[in-house]
PDB file of C-alpha atoms in Angstrom:
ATOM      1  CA  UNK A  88      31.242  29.137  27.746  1.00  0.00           C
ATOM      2  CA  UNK A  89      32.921  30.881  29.699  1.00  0.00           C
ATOM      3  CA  UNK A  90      29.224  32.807  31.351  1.00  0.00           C
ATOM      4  CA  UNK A  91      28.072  29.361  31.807  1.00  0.00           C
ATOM      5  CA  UNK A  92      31.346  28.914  33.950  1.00  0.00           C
ATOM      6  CA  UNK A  93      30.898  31.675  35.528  1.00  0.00           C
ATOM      7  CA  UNK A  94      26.998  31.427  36.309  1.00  0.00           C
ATOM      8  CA  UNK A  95      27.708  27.575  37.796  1.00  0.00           C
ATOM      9  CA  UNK A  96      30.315  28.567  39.861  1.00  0.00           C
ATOM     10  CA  UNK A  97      27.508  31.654  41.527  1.00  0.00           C
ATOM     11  CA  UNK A  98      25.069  29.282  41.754  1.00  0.00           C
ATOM     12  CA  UNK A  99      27.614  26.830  43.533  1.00  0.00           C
ATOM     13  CA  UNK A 100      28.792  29.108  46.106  1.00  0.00           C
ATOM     14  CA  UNK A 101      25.233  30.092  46.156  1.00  0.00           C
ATOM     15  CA  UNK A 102      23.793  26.716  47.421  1.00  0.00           C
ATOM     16  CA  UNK A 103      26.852  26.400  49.531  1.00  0.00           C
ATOM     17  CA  UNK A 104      26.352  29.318  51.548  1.00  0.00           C
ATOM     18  CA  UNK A 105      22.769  28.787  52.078  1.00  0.00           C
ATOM     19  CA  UNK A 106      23.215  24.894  53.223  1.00  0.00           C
ATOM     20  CA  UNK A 107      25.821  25.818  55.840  1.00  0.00           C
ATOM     21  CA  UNK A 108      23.236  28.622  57.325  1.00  0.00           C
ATOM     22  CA  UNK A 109      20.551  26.439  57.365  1.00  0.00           C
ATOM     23  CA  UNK A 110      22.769  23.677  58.759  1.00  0.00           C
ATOM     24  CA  UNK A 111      23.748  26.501  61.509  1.00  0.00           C
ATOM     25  CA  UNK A 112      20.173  27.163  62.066  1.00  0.00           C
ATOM     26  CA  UNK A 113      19.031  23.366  62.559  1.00  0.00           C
ATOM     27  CA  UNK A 114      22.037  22.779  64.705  1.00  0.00           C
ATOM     28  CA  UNK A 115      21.124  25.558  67.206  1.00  0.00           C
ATOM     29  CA  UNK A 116      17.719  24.451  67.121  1.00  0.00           C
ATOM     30  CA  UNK A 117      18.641  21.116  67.420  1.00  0.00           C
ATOM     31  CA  UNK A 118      21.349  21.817  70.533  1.00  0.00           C
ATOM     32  CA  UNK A 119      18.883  23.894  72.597  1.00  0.00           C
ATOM     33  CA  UNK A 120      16.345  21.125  72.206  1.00  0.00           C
ATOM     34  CA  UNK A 121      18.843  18.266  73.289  1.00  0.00           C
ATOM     35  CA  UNK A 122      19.623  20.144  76.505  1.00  0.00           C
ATOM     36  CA  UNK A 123      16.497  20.555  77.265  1.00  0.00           C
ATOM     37  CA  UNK A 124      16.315  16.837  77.252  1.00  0.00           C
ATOM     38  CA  UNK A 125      19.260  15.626  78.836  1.00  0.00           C
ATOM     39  CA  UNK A 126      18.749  17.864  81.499  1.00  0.00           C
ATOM     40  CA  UNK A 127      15.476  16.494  82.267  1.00  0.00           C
ATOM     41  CA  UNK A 128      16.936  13.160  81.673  1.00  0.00           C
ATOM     42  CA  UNK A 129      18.903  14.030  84.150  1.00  0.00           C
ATOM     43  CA  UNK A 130      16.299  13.829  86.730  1.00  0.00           C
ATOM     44  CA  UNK A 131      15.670  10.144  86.403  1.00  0.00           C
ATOM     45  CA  UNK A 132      17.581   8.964  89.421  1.00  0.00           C
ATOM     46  CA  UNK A 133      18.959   5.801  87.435  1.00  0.00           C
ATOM     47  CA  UNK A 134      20.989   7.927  84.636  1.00  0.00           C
ATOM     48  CA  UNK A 135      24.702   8.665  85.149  1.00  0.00           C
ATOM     49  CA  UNK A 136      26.182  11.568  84.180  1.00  0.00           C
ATOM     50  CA  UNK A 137      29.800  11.731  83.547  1.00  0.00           C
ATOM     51  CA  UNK A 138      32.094  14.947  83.846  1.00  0.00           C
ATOM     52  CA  UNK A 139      32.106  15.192  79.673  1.00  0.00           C
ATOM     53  CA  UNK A 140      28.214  15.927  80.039  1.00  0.00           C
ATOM     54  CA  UNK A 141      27.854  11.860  78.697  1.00  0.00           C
ATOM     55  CA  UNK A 142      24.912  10.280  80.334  1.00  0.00           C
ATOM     56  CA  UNK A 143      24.322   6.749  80.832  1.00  0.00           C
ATOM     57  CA  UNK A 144      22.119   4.057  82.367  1.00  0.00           C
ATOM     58  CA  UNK A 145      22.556   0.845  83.380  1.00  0.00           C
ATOM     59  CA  UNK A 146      20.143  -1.969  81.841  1.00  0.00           C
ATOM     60  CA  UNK A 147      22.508  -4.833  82.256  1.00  0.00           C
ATOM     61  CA  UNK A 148      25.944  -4.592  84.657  1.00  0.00           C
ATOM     62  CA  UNK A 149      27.207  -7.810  82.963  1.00  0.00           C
ATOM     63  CA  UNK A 150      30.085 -10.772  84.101  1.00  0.00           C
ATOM     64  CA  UNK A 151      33.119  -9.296  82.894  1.00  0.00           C
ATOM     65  CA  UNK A 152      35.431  -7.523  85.394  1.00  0.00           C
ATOM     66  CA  UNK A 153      38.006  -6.162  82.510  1.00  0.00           C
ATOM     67  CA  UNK A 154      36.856  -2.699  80.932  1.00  0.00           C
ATOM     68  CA  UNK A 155      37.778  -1.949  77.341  1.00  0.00           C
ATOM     69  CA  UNK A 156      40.266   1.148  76.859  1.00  0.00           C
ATOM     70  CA  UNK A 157      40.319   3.693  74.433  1.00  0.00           C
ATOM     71  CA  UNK A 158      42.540   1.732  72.271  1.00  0.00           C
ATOM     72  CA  UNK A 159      40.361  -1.935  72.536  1.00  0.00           C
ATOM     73  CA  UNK A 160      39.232  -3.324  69.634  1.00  0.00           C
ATOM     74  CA  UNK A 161      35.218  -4.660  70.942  1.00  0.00           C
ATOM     75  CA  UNK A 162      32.334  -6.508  69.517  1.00  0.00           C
ATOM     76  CA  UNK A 163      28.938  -4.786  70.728  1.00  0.00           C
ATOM     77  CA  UNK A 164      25.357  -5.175  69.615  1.00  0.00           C
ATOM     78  CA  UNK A 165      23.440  -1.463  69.715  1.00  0.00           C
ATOM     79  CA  UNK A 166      20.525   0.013  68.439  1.00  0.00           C
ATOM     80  CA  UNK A 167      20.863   3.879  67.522  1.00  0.00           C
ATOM     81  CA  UNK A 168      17.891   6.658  67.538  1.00  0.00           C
ATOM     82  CA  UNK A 169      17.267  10.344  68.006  1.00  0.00           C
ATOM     83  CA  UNK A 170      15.216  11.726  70.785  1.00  0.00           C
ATOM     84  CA  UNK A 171      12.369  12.071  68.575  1.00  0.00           C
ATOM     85  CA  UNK A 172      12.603   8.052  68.516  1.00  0.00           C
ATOM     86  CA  UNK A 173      13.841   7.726  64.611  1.00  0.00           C
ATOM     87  CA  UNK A 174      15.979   4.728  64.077  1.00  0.00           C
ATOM     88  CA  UNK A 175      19.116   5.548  62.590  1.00  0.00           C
ATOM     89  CA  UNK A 176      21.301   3.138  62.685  1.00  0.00           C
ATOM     90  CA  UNK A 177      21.265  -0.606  64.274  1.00  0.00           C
ATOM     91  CA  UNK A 178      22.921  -3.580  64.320  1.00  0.00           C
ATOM     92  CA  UNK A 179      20.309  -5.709  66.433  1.00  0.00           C
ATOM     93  CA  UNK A 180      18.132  -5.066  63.395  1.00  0.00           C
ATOM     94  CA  UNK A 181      20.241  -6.214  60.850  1.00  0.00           C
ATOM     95  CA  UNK A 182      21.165  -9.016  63.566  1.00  0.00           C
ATOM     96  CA  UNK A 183      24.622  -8.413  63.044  1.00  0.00           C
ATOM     97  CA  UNK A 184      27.020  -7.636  66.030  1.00  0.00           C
ATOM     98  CA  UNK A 185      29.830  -4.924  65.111  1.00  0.00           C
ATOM     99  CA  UNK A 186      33.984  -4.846  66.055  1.00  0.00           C
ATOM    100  CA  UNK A 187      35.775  -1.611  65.999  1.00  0.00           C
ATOM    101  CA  UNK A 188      38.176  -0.085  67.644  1.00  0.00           C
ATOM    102  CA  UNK A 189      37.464   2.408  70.025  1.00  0.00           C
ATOM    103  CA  UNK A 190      39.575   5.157  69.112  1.00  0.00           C
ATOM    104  CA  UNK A 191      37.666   5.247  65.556  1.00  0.00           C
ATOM    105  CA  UNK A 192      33.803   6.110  66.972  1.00  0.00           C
ATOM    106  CA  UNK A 193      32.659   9.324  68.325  1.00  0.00           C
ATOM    107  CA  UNK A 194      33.889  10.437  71.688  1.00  0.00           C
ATOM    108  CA  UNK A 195      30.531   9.399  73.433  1.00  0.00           C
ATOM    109  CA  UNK A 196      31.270   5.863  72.425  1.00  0.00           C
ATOM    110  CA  UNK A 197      34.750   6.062  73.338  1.00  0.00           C
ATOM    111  CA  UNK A 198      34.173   7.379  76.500  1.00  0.00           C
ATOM    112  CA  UNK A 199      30.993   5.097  77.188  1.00  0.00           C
ATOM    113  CA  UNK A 200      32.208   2.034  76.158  1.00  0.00           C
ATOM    114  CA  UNK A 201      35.009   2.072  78.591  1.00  0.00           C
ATOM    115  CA  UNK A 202      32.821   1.843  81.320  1.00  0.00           C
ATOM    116  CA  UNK A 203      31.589  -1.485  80.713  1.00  0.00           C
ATOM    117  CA  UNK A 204      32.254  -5.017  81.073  1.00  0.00           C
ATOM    118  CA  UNK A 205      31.446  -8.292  78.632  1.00  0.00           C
ATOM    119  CA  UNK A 206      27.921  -8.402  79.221  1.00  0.00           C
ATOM    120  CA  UNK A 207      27.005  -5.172  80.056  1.00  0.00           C
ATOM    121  CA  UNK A 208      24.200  -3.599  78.426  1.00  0.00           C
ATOM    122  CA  UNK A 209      24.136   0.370  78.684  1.00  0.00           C
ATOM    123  CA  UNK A 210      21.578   3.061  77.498  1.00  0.00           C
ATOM    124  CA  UNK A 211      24.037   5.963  76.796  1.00  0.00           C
ATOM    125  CA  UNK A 212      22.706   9.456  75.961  1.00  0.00           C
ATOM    126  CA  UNK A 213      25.036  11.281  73.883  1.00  0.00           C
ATOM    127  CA  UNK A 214      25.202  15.280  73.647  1.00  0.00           C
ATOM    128  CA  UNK A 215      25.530  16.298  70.353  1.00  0.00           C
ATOM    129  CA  UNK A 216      29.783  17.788  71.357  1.00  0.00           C
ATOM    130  CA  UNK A 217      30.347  13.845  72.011  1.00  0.00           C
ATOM    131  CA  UNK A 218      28.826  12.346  68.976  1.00  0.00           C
ATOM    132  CA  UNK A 219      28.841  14.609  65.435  1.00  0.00           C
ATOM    133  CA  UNK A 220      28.446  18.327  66.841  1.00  0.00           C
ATOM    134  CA  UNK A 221      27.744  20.503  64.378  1.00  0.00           C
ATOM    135  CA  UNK A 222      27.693  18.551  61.012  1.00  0.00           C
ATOM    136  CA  UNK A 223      25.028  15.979  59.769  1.00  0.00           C
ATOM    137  CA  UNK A 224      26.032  12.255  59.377  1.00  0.00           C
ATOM    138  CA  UNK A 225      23.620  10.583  57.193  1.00  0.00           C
ATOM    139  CA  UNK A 226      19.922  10.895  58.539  1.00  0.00           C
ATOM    140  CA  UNK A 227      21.561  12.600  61.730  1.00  0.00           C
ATOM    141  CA  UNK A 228      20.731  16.352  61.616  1.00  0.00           C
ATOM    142  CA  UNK A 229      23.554  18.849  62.794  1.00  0.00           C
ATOM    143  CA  UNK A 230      23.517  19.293  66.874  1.00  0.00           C
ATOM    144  CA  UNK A 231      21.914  16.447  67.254  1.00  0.00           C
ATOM    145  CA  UNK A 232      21.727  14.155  70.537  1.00  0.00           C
ATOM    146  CA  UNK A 233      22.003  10.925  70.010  1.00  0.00           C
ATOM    147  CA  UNK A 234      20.624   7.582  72.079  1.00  0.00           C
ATOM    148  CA  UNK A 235      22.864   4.017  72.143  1.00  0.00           C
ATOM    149  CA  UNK A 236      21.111   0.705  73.756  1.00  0.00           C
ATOM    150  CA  UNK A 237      24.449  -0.916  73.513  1.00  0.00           C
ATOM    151  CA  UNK A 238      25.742  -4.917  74.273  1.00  0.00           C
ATOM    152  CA  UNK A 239      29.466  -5.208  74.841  1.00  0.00           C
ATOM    153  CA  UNK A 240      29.976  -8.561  73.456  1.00  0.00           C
ATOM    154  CA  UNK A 241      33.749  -9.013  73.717  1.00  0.00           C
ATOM    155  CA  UNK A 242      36.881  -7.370  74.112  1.00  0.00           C
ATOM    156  CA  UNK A 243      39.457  -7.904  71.530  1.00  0.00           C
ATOM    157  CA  UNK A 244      42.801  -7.279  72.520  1.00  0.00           C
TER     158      UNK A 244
END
């Protein structure tokens, strides 16, 4: 019993150690090719960059005039994908619009959503240090950039 013990517990570590080298490996991979497209992004004269390396464009400026702050509870409708295009999350496909407070998403949203109004629709483009760095989040990869069509709804106070 006590071998069996023993030869898990290798085998554990094992599989451990080799999943956070490949996970090191895909993030580099994947952080050399997301700067290599946000900074041809960049060139598009209608995307925003801010000083956090978070870039944005415009798609709708909406009819609000009060901007969310970091601790704002809003409603938004958004539709999440990679650069490669893959869907990974969205709540215009399940038709569902979301509330959360803004403290509790990544810092791209965070920092993002405060620089709308009700209305607004922005295309955010989120380095992978803003979203989930170096660790996967379900179908997300580790370094990964990630793209936001979001819809600020509402602002709940």
């Amino acid at each position: 019993m006590k071998f069996v013990l023993l030869a898990l517990a290798i085998t554990l570590a094992a599989f451990y150690f080799y999943k956070n080298t490949n996970d090191k490996k895909v993030a580099l991979e994947n952080i050399e090719t997301g700067k290599a497209f946000l900074a041809a992004n960049k060139s598009n004269p209608e995307i925003i960059e801010t000083a956090s390396g978070l870039q944005y464009q415009i798609l709708n400026k909406g009819t609000g005039s009060t901007h969310p702050n970091a601790n704002s509870t809003v409603k938004v409708h958004y539709h999440g994908t990679l650069i490669d295009g893959t869907v990974f999350d969205s709540s215009v496909e399940r038709n569902e619009p979301i509330s959360f407070p803004l403290n509790q998403v990544i810092a791209g949203w965070t920092e993002g959503v405060q620089l709308m109004v009700t209305g607004a629709k922005f295309k955010f483009f989120i380095p992978s240090e803003l979203a989930y760095g170096n660790r996967a989040a379900g179908s997300i990869k580790p370094g990964s950039v990630l793209i936001f069509d979001v819809e600020l709804l509402d602002i709940q106070q």
